[in-house]
CSV table of C-alpha atoms (C1' of nucleotides) in Angstrom, one decimal:
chain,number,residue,atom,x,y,z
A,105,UNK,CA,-21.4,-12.0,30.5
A,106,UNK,CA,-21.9,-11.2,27.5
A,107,UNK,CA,-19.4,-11.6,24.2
A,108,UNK,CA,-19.5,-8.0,23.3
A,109,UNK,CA,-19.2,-7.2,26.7
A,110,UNK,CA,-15.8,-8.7,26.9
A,111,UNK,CA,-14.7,-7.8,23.6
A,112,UNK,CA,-15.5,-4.0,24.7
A,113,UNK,CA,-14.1,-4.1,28.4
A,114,UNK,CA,-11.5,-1.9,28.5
A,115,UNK,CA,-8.7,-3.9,30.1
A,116,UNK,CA,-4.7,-3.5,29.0
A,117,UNK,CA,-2.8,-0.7,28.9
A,118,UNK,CA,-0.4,0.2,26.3
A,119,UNK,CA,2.6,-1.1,27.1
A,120,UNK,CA,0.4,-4.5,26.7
A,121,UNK,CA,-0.8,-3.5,23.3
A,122,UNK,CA,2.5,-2.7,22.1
A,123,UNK,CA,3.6,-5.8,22.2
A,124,UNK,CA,0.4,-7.8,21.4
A,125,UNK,CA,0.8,-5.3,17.5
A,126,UNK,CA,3.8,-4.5,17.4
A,127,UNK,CA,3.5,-1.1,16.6
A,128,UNK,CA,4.7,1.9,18.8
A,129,UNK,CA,3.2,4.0,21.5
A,130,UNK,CA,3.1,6.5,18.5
A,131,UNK,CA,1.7,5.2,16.3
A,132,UNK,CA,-1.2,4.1,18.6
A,133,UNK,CA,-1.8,7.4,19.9
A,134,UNK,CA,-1.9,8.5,16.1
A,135,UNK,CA,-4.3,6.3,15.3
A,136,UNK,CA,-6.3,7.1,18.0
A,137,UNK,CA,-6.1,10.8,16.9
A,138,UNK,CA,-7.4,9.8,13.6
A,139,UNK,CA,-10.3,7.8,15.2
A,140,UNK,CA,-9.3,4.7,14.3
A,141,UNK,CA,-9.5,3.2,17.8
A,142,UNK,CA,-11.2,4.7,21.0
A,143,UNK,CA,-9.5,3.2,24.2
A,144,UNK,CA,-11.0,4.6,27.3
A,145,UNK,CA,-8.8,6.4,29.9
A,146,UNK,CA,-8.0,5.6,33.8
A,147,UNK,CA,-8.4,8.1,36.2
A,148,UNK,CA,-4.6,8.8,35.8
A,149,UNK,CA,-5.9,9.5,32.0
A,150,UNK,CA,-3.9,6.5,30.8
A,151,UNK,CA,-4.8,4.3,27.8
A,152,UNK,CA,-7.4,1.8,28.6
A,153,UNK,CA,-7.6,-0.6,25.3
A,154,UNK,CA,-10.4,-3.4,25.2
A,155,UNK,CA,-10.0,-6.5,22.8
A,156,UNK,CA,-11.8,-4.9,20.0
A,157,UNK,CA,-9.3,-2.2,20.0
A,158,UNK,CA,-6.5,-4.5,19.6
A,159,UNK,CA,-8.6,-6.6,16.7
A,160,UNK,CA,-8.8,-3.1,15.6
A,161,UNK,CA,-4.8,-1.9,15.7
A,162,UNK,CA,-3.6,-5.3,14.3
A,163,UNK,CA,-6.5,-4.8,11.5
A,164,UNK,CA,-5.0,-1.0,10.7
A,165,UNK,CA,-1.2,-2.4,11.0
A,166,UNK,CA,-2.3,-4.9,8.3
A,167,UNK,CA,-3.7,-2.1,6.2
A,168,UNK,CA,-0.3,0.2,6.7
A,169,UNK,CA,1.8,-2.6,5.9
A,170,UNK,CA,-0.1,-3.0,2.4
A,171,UNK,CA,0.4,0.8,1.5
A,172,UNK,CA,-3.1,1.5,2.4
A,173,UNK,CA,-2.6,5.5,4.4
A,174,UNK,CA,-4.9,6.5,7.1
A,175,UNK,CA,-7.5,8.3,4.7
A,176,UNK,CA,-7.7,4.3,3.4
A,177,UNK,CA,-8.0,2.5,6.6
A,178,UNK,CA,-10.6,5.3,7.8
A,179,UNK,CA,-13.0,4.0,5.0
A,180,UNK,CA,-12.4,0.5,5.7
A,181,UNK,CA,-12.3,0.3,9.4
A,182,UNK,CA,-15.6,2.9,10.2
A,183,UNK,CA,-14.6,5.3,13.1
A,184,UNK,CA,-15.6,4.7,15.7
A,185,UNK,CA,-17.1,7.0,18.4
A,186,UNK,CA,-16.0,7.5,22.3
A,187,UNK,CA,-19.4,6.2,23.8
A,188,UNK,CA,-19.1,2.5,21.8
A,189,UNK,CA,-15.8,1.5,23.3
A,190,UNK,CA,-16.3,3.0,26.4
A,191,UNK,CA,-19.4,1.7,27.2
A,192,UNK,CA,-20.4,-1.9,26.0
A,193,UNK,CA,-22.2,-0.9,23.3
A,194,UNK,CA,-21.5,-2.8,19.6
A,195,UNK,CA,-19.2,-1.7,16.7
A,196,UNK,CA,-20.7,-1.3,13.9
A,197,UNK,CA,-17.7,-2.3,12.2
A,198,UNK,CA,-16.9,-5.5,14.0
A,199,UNK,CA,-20.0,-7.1,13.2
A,200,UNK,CA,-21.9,-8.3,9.6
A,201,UNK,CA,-25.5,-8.8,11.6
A,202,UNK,CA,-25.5,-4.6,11.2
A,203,UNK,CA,-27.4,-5.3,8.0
A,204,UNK,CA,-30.4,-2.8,8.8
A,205,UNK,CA,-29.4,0.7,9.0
A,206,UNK,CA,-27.5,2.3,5.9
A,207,UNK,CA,-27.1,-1.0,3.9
A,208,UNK,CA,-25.9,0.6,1.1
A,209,UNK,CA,-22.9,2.4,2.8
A,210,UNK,CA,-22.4,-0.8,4.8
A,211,UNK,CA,-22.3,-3.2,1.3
A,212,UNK,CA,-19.6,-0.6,-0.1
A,213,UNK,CA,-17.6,-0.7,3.3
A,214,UNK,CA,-17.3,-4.8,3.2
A,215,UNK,CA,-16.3,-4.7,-0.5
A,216,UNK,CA,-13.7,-2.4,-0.3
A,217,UNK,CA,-12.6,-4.5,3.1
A,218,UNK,CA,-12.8,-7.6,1.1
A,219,UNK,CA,-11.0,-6.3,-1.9
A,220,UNK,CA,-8.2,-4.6,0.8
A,221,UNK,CA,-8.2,-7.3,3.1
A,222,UNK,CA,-7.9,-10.2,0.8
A,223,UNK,CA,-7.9,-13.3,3.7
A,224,UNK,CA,-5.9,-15.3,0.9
A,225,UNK,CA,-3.5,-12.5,0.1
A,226,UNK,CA,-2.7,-13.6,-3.2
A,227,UNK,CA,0.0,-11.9,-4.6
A,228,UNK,CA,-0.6,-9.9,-8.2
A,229,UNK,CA,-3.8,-8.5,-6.6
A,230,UNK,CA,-1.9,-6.4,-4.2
A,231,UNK,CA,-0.9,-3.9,-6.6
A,232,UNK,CA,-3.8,-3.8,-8.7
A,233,UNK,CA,-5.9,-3.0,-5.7
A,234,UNK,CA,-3.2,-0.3,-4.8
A,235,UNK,CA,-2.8,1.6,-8.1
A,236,UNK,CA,-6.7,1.8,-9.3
A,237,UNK,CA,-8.0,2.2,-5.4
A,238,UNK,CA,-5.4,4.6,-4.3
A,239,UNK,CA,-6.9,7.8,-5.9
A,240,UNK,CA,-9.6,7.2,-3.8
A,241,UNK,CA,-8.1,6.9,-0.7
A,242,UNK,CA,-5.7,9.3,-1.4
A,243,UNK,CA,-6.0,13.1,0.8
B,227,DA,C1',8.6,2.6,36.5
B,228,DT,C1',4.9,4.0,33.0
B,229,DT,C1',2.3,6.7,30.2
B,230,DC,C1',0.8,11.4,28.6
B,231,DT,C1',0.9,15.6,25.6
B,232,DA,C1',3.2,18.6,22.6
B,233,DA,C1',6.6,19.7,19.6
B,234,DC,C1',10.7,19.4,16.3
B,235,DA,C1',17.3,18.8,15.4
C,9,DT,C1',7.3,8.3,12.5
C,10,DG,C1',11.1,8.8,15.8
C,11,DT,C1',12.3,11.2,19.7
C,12,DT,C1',12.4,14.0,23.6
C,13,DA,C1',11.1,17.4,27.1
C,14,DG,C1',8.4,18.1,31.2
C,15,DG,C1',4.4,16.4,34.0
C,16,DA,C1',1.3,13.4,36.4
DNA sequence: ATTCTAACA
DNA sequence: TGTTAGGA
């Protein structure tokens, strides 16, 4: 089986991701309003989320907890559509081979990721990045 | 027992 | 965002 496969089976509900993000049945189902994550539904229309879901929340948490708002983490974290999560096909956003459609919107995606998501987090670049990227994000 | 949607003291 | 009512 394949790793996208896996990384796209929708498997725990949310109880499961609570935990595994800490963040609340909410704030989960906001995000999920906002297109952030698409977790598939059971028959009894309960949340089905699949690992790249999770990858996904923990990614957006991240984002919240530096004082990026939604607006901010749409533009880093590409939306996602219903069909890609549901079905086994690939996120566009999960992945850096997605180097041949729209490479220019893609290159601006991964700098402003990189620049957001600094893996170092060095301190002193956290508000720069907040006060001149903000009025982007911002509405 | 869990999760879901909608709505707001 | 928290919380809760009312269902499934």
């Amino acid at each position: 089986m394949s790793d996208l496969i896996r990384k796209n089976m929708a498997l725990f509900p949310m109880s499961i991701v609570m935990n595994l993000t800490n963040l609340t049945a909410r704030q989960i189902r906001y995000y999920e309003q906002h297109e952030l994550v698409c977790p598939s539904r059971s028959e009894g229309n309960k949340r089905l989320f699949s690992f790249n879901d999770v990858t996904r929340l923990l990614q957006i948490k991240d984002l919240i907890e530096k004082g990026v708002n939604i607006a901010g983490v749409k533009q880093v974290l590409l939306p996602v559509s219903k069909a890609q999560t549901a079905r086994n096909e690939p996120l566009l956003a999960d992945n850096d081979k997605v180097t041949a459609k729209a490479p220019t919107d893609l290159q601006i995606h991964k700098m402003l990721k990189a620049r957001l998501v600094g893996e170092t987090g060095r301190r002193g670049e956290v508000s720069l990045i907040q006060g001149d990227l903000a009025r982007f994000f911002r509405k």
